[in-house]
Amino acid sequence: MKQNQFVRLNEARWQLFSQFDASDKDWVAVYPEQFRQICSDLALARSRQYSPALIERLNQLVQQGQQHLYQSNGFSLVHILKIFTQDFPRALYENSKYIVASTLAFWGLGLLAFLWVLIAPQHIYWFIDPMQVNQLESMYDPAGSVQTDSRSAGQDVMMFGYYVYNNIGIAFQMFGGGALLGVGALFPLLFNSFYFGAISAHIVNVGFEEPFFSFVIGHGSFELMAIVIAGAAGCKIGFSILNPGTLARKEAIKKSGMSVLPLICGAFVMLLIAAFVEAFWSSSDLPSIVKYIVGSLGWFWVLHRLYRGCRYGN
Amino acid sequence: MQYQGFDNLIYKRLPEGVSINLQPAGLTVRAYAYLWDFMFRALIIFIFSLVLNFLGDAGQGLMLVVFFIVSWGYYIFFEAKNGQTPGKKRYKLQVVQDNGLPPRIEQIILRNLLRPADAFPFAYALGMLVMFFGSEFKRIGDWAAGTMVIYCEQTDLQMVNQKIEPLAPGFSFSTEEQKLIIGFAERCDSLSVGRQYELANVLAKNINCRDQEAVTMLKRYAQYFMGQEV
């Protein structure tokens, strides 16, 4: 069959196909059939060596059909929540080795820094510059105005914004930077753990442990463990490039990327919770004992969930 | 994989039993799209900052939240709908899976969360470098998510104008040659006049005419090959 005849015979059908309307029920019912027909037209046009313009046009129609038929479901917070409750524990189970290694690295180095500065208080100035140390001291000074009841509601919201922007930003940076052979995840993880350890020891040294620990215990469970998880996720992507095993590197990175995605979604939700707690609960003027009790319960719950996730995947 | 000429089309086999070609988008057009998106993002942040400025400390906090959402969520939000951000839409680009299907939400999130790696150490330098390894122009995020960016509308070739009187050539052309002539006739309108003549004059000796006359002659042959009744 010559090309022009082929076009004349099918032109009307192609026209109709390109004007797809999802709201028309009858149309939707016959759409897959129409799509397969167009696919066969394209195959025919190819094998009959019709002109590039015609092949191009049919090619476009097929692509258009694919867009409608294989459409994705779009983006919703419900979806994120589903990932958090279902896929997240499973991903913890699948990547439990990385989670454990990351946890040990984070807490191990943090403890090291803590003990170091506790034994040799002046060494804090080796790691952190005096300006910053002063600032931190004033933040947790019981006589000061930063973490006390003199803070207004507006400032609470401001700090919430800051925690969202800064902490979740760090977690995402770690995840993305992990693709740089793991360095981008490992370095911030270790840096933050050392920093955190050194600071806590210094706060103990100057005697502000009461306001400090009552402040951090509430949100620390969510925040610190989320950072650990984000670090583990980033590291896995990086290491899969370094050591792809039997897979090609491009397949290895694809596989590891998909397997750690629920981890970063989980860390995101945890950090969101942490930001709420940090901005509105940790800074409130409740007695320390209440904060300690609630904070401990939070720690227990988070660790329990993470343990169950890593161990059983639920 | 089928014919791989010096155009950069990729052929993908579909479950429907036919293969389609996709044209991956290169560095320049994606950089333009990025700049447009960058402007849109700046605009969104600017508008919010005008409003939130009146809210004092709380406004500052909300501003940071907006800043966070726009800088991380902008791409995810738009690409999750149909693989197009406003910038990509402007240049008719689209994110698709490796097999040409619309991307899944997981892939969109992954490809956009890996932007820090592509942006390392500045201005997407590493991402640009990685794009040169492979014919699909994938940055690191694309590699990990199994996606690529393609032109969703390829260059629109004009079908041969039906009003041209077909003419049977006095001698025979092979199928390949016929396809070349049809291809020429279809692309003719997108070429400059000088270029049209230059190409048509390649056959000047065989068809015994030059320039405008040769172009018309080839168009009439093309019409004949495509099956217009004489």
XYZ file of C-alpha atoms in Angstrom:
544
model
C 0.000 0.000 0.000
C 1.329 3.415 -0.911
C 1.742 5.915 1.876
C -0.885 8.407 0.795
C -3.545 5.729 0.639
C -2.542 4.514 4.099
C -2.867 8.049 5.438
C -6.249 8.605 3.752
C -7.639 5.393 5.253
C -6.538 6.094 8.802
C -6.446 9.863 9.060
C -9.818 10.191 10.812
C -8.903 7.643 13.465
C -5.591 9.367 14.207
C -7.287 12.732 14.482
C -9.759 11.300 16.946
C -7.023 9.635 18.977
C -5.060 12.835 19.383
C -8.113 14.587 20.851
C -8.385 12.255 23.827
C -10.693 13.471 26.544
C -10.425 11.678 29.894
C -13.868 12.830 31.037
C -15.635 11.001 28.212
C -16.495 7.535 29.558
C -17.076 5.850 26.214
C -13.811 7.180 24.959
C -11.890 5.850 27.940
C -13.370 2.396 27.388
C -12.083 2.111 23.831
C -8.845 3.986 24.392
C -6.545 0.988 25.017
C -7.820 -0.685 21.893
C -7.278 2.490 19.888
C -3.807 2.743 21.366
C -2.867 -0.759 20.256
C -4.206 0.022 16.832
C -1.943 3.060 16.589
C 0.993 0.940 17.742
C 0.317 -1.478 14.945
C 0.039 1.440 12.499
C 3.469 2.590 13.577
C 4.934 -0.886 13.154
C 3.374 -1.100 9.690
C 4.665 2.326 8.710
C 8.152 1.311 9.811
C 8.223 -1.978 7.970
C 6.720 -0.421 4.829
C 9.392 2.260 4.919
C 6.978 5.167 4.904
C 8.338 8.667 5.140
C 10.020 10.071 8.270
C 7.265 12.637 8.798
C 4.575 9.995 8.996
C 6.613 7.772 11.283
C 7.356 10.785 13.412
C 3.691 11.613 13.694
C 2.661 8.078 14.649
C 5.547 7.931 17.070
C 4.174 11.016 18.743
C 0.688 9.536 18.938
C 2.073 6.419 20.613
C 3.982 8.524 23.105
C 0.833 10.501 23.800
C -1.097 7.302 24.388
C 1.528 6.061 26.802
C 1.297 9.273 28.785
C -2.412 8.715 29.325
C -2.362 4.972 29.861
C 0.623 4.708 32.177
C 0.060 7.957 34.051
C 1.507 8.108 37.561
C -0.707 8.820 40.544
C 0.678 12.227 41.337
C 1.977 13.495 44.595
C 0.221 13.564 47.943
C 1.089 13.685 51.604
C -1.045 10.590 52.117
C 1.423 8.764 49.936
C 4.347 9.962 52.059
C 2.490 8.805 55.165
C 1.929 5.404 53.625
C 5.618 5.133 52.857
C 6.337 6.067 56.467
C 4.067 3.455 57.981
C 4.616 0.592 55.530
C 7.739 0.895 53.426
C 9.902 2.537 56.050
C 10.070 -0.423 58.454
C 10.679 -2.791 55.553
C 13.523 -0.625 54.313
C 14.967 -0.583 57.836
C 14.938 -4.357 57.787
C 16.546 -4.559 54.349
C 19.254 -2.067 55.245
C 19.673 -3.032 58.880
C 23.435 -3.495 58.527
C 23.842 0.078 57.352
C 21.561 1.393 60.085
C 23.503 -0.434 62.789
C 26.859 0.677 61.382
C 25.685 4.260 61.096
C 24.250 4.214 64.631
C 27.495 2.851 66.047
C 29.585 5.364 64.138
C 27.406 8.281 65.237
C 27.129 7.372 68.913
C 30.649 5.951 69.124
C 32.326 9.081 67.876
C 29.912 11.255 69.843
C 30.758 9.405 73.043
C 34.462 9.702 72.262
C 34.169 13.462 71.848
C 32.036 13.684 74.988
C 34.566 11.850 77.141
C 37.457 13.731 75.616
C 36.053 17.169 76.404
C 34.807 15.981 79.794
C 38.331 14.944 80.773
C 40.104 17.856 79.113
C 37.650 20.793 79.217
C 39.920 23.303 77.514
C 40.155 21.094 74.427
C 36.704 22.276 73.345
C 38.540 25.257 71.865
C 40.473 22.924 69.600
C 37.294 22.011 67.787
C 34.946 24.956 68.108
C 35.843 28.604 68.004
C 35.362 30.671 71.186
C 32.649 32.906 69.709
C 30.450 29.924 69.007
C 31.133 28.420 72.421
C 30.034 31.637 74.077
C 26.898 31.692 72.007
C 26.033 28.132 72.959
C 26.704 28.858 76.618
C 24.338 31.821 76.549
C 21.679 29.667 74.861
C 21.543 27.219 77.744
C 22.323 29.644 80.536
C 19.471 29.220 83.082
C 19.656 32.962 83.763
C 19.511 33.835 80.072
C 16.572 34.485 77.846
C 16.932 32.057 74.933
C 15.562 28.716 76.076
C 13.310 30.029 78.782
C 9.713 31.067 79.226
C 10.451 34.603 78.090
C 10.321 33.322 74.549
C 7.229 34.464 72.648
C 4.934 32.351 70.497
C 6.233 34.166 67.433
C 9.751 33.124 68.277
C 8.554 29.540 68.664
C 7.269 29.618 65.098
C 10.476 31.225 63.932
C 12.532 28.474 65.523
C 10.218 25.868 64.008
C 10.920 27.287 60.562
C 14.595 27.301 61.306
C 14.598 23.658 62.425
C 12.651 22.551 59.366
C 14.883 24.472 57.016
C 18.161 23.584 58.672
C 17.739 20.042 60.009
C 15.731 18.538 57.182
C 17.996 20.370 54.758
C 20.998 18.688 56.375
C 19.349 15.275 56.162
C 18.544 15.740 52.459
C 22.029 17.046 51.786
C 23.458 13.955 53.444
C 21.244 11.712 51.386
C 22.099 13.418 48.111
C 25.746 13.896 48.961
C 25.941 10.187 49.712
C 25.979 9.564 45.983
C 29.485 11.059 46.004
C 30.927 7.674 46.934
C 29.480 7.996 50.436
C 31.717 10.893 51.404
C 28.912 13.443 51.343
C 26.961 11.376 53.860
C 29.748 10.053 56.036
C 31.468 13.363 56.625
C 28.431 15.320 57.888
C 27.372 12.315 59.983
C 30.710 12.092 61.769
C 31.078 15.851 61.993
C 27.681 16.254 63.615
C 28.274 13.428 66.056
C 31.621 14.823 67.145
C 30.226 18.332 67.423
C 27.251 17.154 69.426
C 29.427 15.080 71.768
C 31.883 17.896 72.366
C 29.160 20.476 72.986
C 27.289 18.298 75.482
C 30.469 17.687 77.422
C 31.252 21.379 77.478
C 27.766 22.231 78.707
C 28.246 19.710 81.506
C 31.614 21.265 82.312
C 30.147 24.724 82.741
C 27.277 23.311 84.786
C 24.280 24.035 82.530
C 23.306 20.394 82.105
C 19.842 20.858 83.609
C 18.447 23.225 80.947
C 20.469 21.562 78.193
C 19.452 17.951 78.690
C 15.860 18.764 79.536
C 15.807 20.676 76.266
C 17.369 18.074 73.987
C 15.838 14.920 75.424
C 12.399 15.664 73.992
C 13.236 15.965 70.322
C 16.673 14.298 70.366
C 15.209 10.852 69.893
C 13.570 11.754 66.598
C 16.179 14.191 65.389
C 19.373 12.300 66.084
C 18.070 8.942 64.929
C 16.714 10.549 61.748
C 20.161 11.964 61.014
C 21.622 8.501 61.616
C 19.107 7.001 59.178
C 19.704 9.668 56.533
C 23.428 9.043 56.853
C 22.951 5.313 56.449
C 20.800 5.843 53.362
C 23.309 8.179 51.745
C 26.191 5.838 52.528
C 24.435 2.897 50.940
C 24.025 4.755 47.644
C 27.676 5.758 47.700
C 28.971 2.315 48.604
C 26.872 0.681 45.915
C 28.909 2.664 43.371
C 32.169 1.737 45.063
C 31.286 -1.913 45.395
C 28.516 -2.869 42.978
C 29.024 -6.609 43.476
C 27.876 -8.638 40.513
C 25.777 -5.823 39.061
C 26.822 -3.134 36.636
C 27.341 0.165 38.431
C 24.370 1.803 36.762
C 22.123 -1.043 37.914
C 23.645 -1.071 41.393
C 22.949 2.607 41.986
C 19.392 2.195 40.708
C 18.758 -0.737 43.022
C 20.272 0.852 46.101
C 18.529 4.157 45.377
C 15.118 2.524 45.335
C 15.811 0.456 48.434
C 16.852 3.458 50.566
C 14.201 5.885 49.361
C 11.714 4.920 52.128
C 14.503 5.546 54.645
C 14.853 9.183 53.656
C 11.078 9.579 53.590
C 10.980 8.137 57.095
C 13.768 10.420 58.251
C 11.822 13.335 56.766
C 8.717 12.572 58.818
C 10.808 11.997 61.946
C 12.552 15.334 61.494
C 9.235 17.063 60.995
C 8.039 15.625 64.310
C 11.341 16.642 65.889
C 10.965 20.217 64.639
C 7.493 20.462 66.180
C 8.677 19.066 69.479
C 11.804 21.192 69.528
C 10.017 24.432 68.771
C 6.884 24.082 70.877
C 7.564 21.489 73.588
C 11.266 21.488 74.392
C 11.336 25.232 74.867
C 8.218 25.386 77.023
C 8.587 26.180 80.712
C 7.338 22.852 82.031
C 9.293 21.438 84.973
C 12.352 19.496 83.906
C 11.103 16.279 85.417
C 8.090 16.255 83.079
C 10.343 16.815 80.102
C 12.669 14.033 81.239
C 9.817 11.566 81.620
C 8.161 12.415 78.317
C 11.529 12.579 76.555
C 12.496 9.155 77.895
C 9.198 7.734 76.707
C 9.915 9.242 73.291
C 13.344 7.652 73.226
C 11.919 4.343 74.253
C 9.253 4.476 71.566
C 11.642 5.539 68.782
C 14.270 2.960 69.663
C 11.623 0.286 70.019
C 10.163 1.080 66.599
C 13.599 1.188 64.992
C 14.542 -2.086 66.631
C 11.354 -3.743 65.461
C 11.928 -2.290 62.002
C 15.499 -3.531 61.734
C 14.687 -6.884 63.273
C 11.297 -7.820 61.849
C 10.464 -5.173 59.277
C 7.225 -4.014 60.852
C 18.263 -1.010 19.296
C 17.615 -0.275 15.697
C 19.338 2.020 13.308
C 21.591 4.412 15.173
C 22.546 7.158 12.781
C 24.056 10.453 13.638
C 20.786 11.749 15.034
C 20.605 11.077 18.748
C 17.343 9.156 18.851
C 17.018 6.218 21.210
C 14.834 3.302 20.244
C 12.767 1.676 22.958
C 10.815 -1.508 22.477
C 7.312 -1.366 23.931
C 5.271 -4.229 25.355
C 2.788 -3.405 22.585
C 5.241 -4.946 20.151
C 6.516 -1.850 18.467
C 9.504 0.341 19.167
C 9.319 4.107 19.504
C 12.093 6.626 19.313
C 12.814 9.154 22.023
C 15.003 12.176 21.703
C 16.958 12.844 24.900
C 17.456 16.481 25.841
C 21.003 17.747 26.052
C 22.862 20.073 28.326
C 21.983 23.456 26.834
C 18.237 23.159 26.727
C 18.152 21.649 30.191
C 20.272 24.501 31.496
C 17.777 26.974 29.997
C 14.917 25.097 31.618
C 16.788 25.148 34.907
C 17.235 28.896 34.714
C 13.522 29.393 34.067
C 12.688 27.213 37.039
C 15.178 29.130 39.092
C 13.391 32.349 38.216
C 10.002 30.884 39.067
C 11.309 29.697 42.395
C 12.771 33.100 43.157
C 9.448 34.684 42.225
C 7.455 32.366 44.509
C 9.784 33.083 47.396
C 9.616 36.803 46.702
C 5.822 36.838 46.725
C 5.660 34.896 49.979
C 8.252 37.150 51.557
C 6.116 40.214 50.736
C 3.174 38.723 52.611
C 5.036 37.063 55.472
C 7.057 40.170 56.170
C 4.110 41.562 58.107
C 4.059 38.686 60.574
C 7.217 39.456 62.522
C 9.132 36.560 64.044
C 6.503 33.997 63.107
C 6.644 35.305 59.549
C 10.373 34.727 59.478
C 9.858 31.157 60.610
C 7.186 30.534 58.009
C 9.471 32.128 55.441
C 12.124 29.536 56.218
C 9.526 26.794 55.846
C 8.497 28.230 52.484
C 12.119 28.449 51.478
C 12.627 24.819 52.404
C 9.523 23.644 50.562
C 10.327 25.607 47.428
C 13.966 24.601 47.266
C 13.321 20.881 47.799
C 9.700 20.390 46.845
C 9.304 22.514 43.714
C 10.680 19.939 41.321
C 9.055 17.004 43.072
C 5.647 18.665 43.088
C 5.647 19.611 39.414
C 7.403 16.578 37.997
C 5.133 14.240 39.927
C 2.144 15.483 37.927
C 3.363 14.873 34.396
C 7.139 15.017 34.458
C 7.251 18.694 33.606
C 8.213 21.724 35.637
C 7.182 25.113 34.227
C 10.705 25.552 32.871
C 10.704 22.136 31.226
C 7.259 22.779 29.800
C 8.498 25.946 28.170
C 11.171 24.039 26.308
C 8.888 21.034 25.694
C 10.970 18.734 27.856
C 9.678 15.913 29.984
C 11.009 13.460 32.529
C 10.297 9.844 31.599
C 11.400 6.435 32.796
C 14.168 4.652 30.952
C 11.544 2.768 28.958
C 9.711 5.932 27.940
C 6.767 5.616 30.313
C 5.727 8.411 32.676
C 7.855 8.329 35.837
C 6.637 6.983 39.154
C 6.564 9.224 42.195
C 9.412 7.315 43.849
C 11.650 7.982 40.886
C 10.806 11.679 40.891
C 11.625 12.007 44.582
C 14.880 10.131 44.174
C 16.088 12.038 41.138
C 15.445 15.349 42.851
C 16.848 14.447 46.257
C 20.122 13.556 44.574
C 20.557 17.093 43.275
C 23.214 17.888 45.907
C 25.466 15.253 44.349
C 24.962 16.731 40.887
C 25.490 20.229 42.190
C 28.861 19.252 43.658
C 31.118 21.204 43.967
C 29.302 24.183 42.396
C 26.819 24.993 39.623
C 25.992 21.370 38.766
C 29.560 20.792 37.601
C 29.607 17.093 38.432
C 26.153 16.538 36.990
C 27.207 18.123 33.707
C 30.304 15.974 33.590
C 28.304 12.814 34.212
C 25.851 13.777 31.455
C 28.579 13.293 28.881
C 28.939 9.609 29.709
C 26.175 8.010 27.707
C 23.827 8.894 24.892
C 20.881 9.583 27.190
C 22.390 12.625 28.938
C 21.647 11.443 32.456
C 22.850 13.244 35.522
C 23.562 11.293 38.705
C 19.975 11.628 39.891
C 18.748 10.226 36.577
C 21.105 7.271 36.806
C 19.924 6.418 40.311
C 16.217 6.881 39.604
C 16.231 5.285 36.156
C 14.813 8.348 34.450
C 15.816 10.602 31.596
C 14.732 13.922 30.144
C 13.396 13.878 26.595
C 11.794 16.238 24.140
C 8.092 15.539 24.384
C 7.422 17.077 20.985
C 10.040 16.269 18.451
C 10.722 18.608 15.564
C 7.542 18.822 13.589
C 8.207 17.667 10.046
C 5.817 18.985 7.442
C 3.998 16.380 5.415
C 4.464 16.891 1.709
C 1.956 19.374 0.401
C -0.716 17.357 -1.345
C -1.231 19.994 -4.063
C 2.046 19.291 -5.798
C 1.526 17.446 -9.052
C 3.217 14.014 -8.832
C 5.652 13.014 -11.557
C 7.081 9.601 -12.345
C 10.868 9.778 -12.695
C 12.284 8.525 -15.999
C 14.595 6.089 -14.291
C 14.396 3.844 -11.218
C 15.399 4.700 -7.657
C 16.198 2.132 -4.984
C 14.020 2.122 -1.851
C 16.753 3.843 0.143
C 17.032 6.572 -2.469
C 13.288 7.035 -2.566
C 13.265 7.491 1.204
C 16.014 10.077 0.937
C 14.075 12.064 -1.634
C 10.884 11.935 0.425
C 12.896 12.991 3.458
C 14.267 15.924 1.500
C 10.824 17.000 0.347
C 9.497 16.860 3.894
C 12.336 18.864 5.382
C 12.467 21.366 2.547
C 10.378 24.057 4.198
C 12.612 24.145 7.245
C 15.730 24.772 5.143
C 16.984 28.032 3.717
C 16.581 28.514 -0.006
C 20.314 28.317 -0.598
C 20.523 25.044 1.295
C 17.555 23.633 -0.644
C 19.329 24.367 -3.909
C 22.606 22.978 -2.650
C 21.007 19.675 -1.726
C 18.905 19.433 -4.873
C 21.912 20.199 -7.066
C 23.557 16.985 -5.913
C 21.219 15.280 -8.377
C 21.512 18.042 -10.996
C 23.288 15.844 -13.523
C 20.761 13.000 -13.224
C 17.632 15.095 -13.548
C 19.063 17.688 -15.928
C 18.032 20.802 -14.077
C 19.289 23.030 -11.273
C 18.185 25.204 -8.376
C 14.466 25.966 -8.015
C 13.581 23.705 -10.885
C 15.444 20.781 -9.300
C 13.770 21.352 -5.939
C 10.313 21.303 -7.519
C 11.230 18.240 -9.523
C 12.346 16.330 -6.421
C 9.179 17.315 -4.593
C 7.097 15.952 -7.444
C 9.070 12.701 -7.420
C 8.516 12.473 -3.678
C 4.810 12.917 -4.219
C 4.888 10.097 -6.729
C 6.833 7.741 -4.432
C 4.356 8.328 -1.680
C 1.585 7.113 -3.918
C -0.299 10.080 -5.254
C -2.140 8.818 -8.311
C -0.751 10.315 -11.501
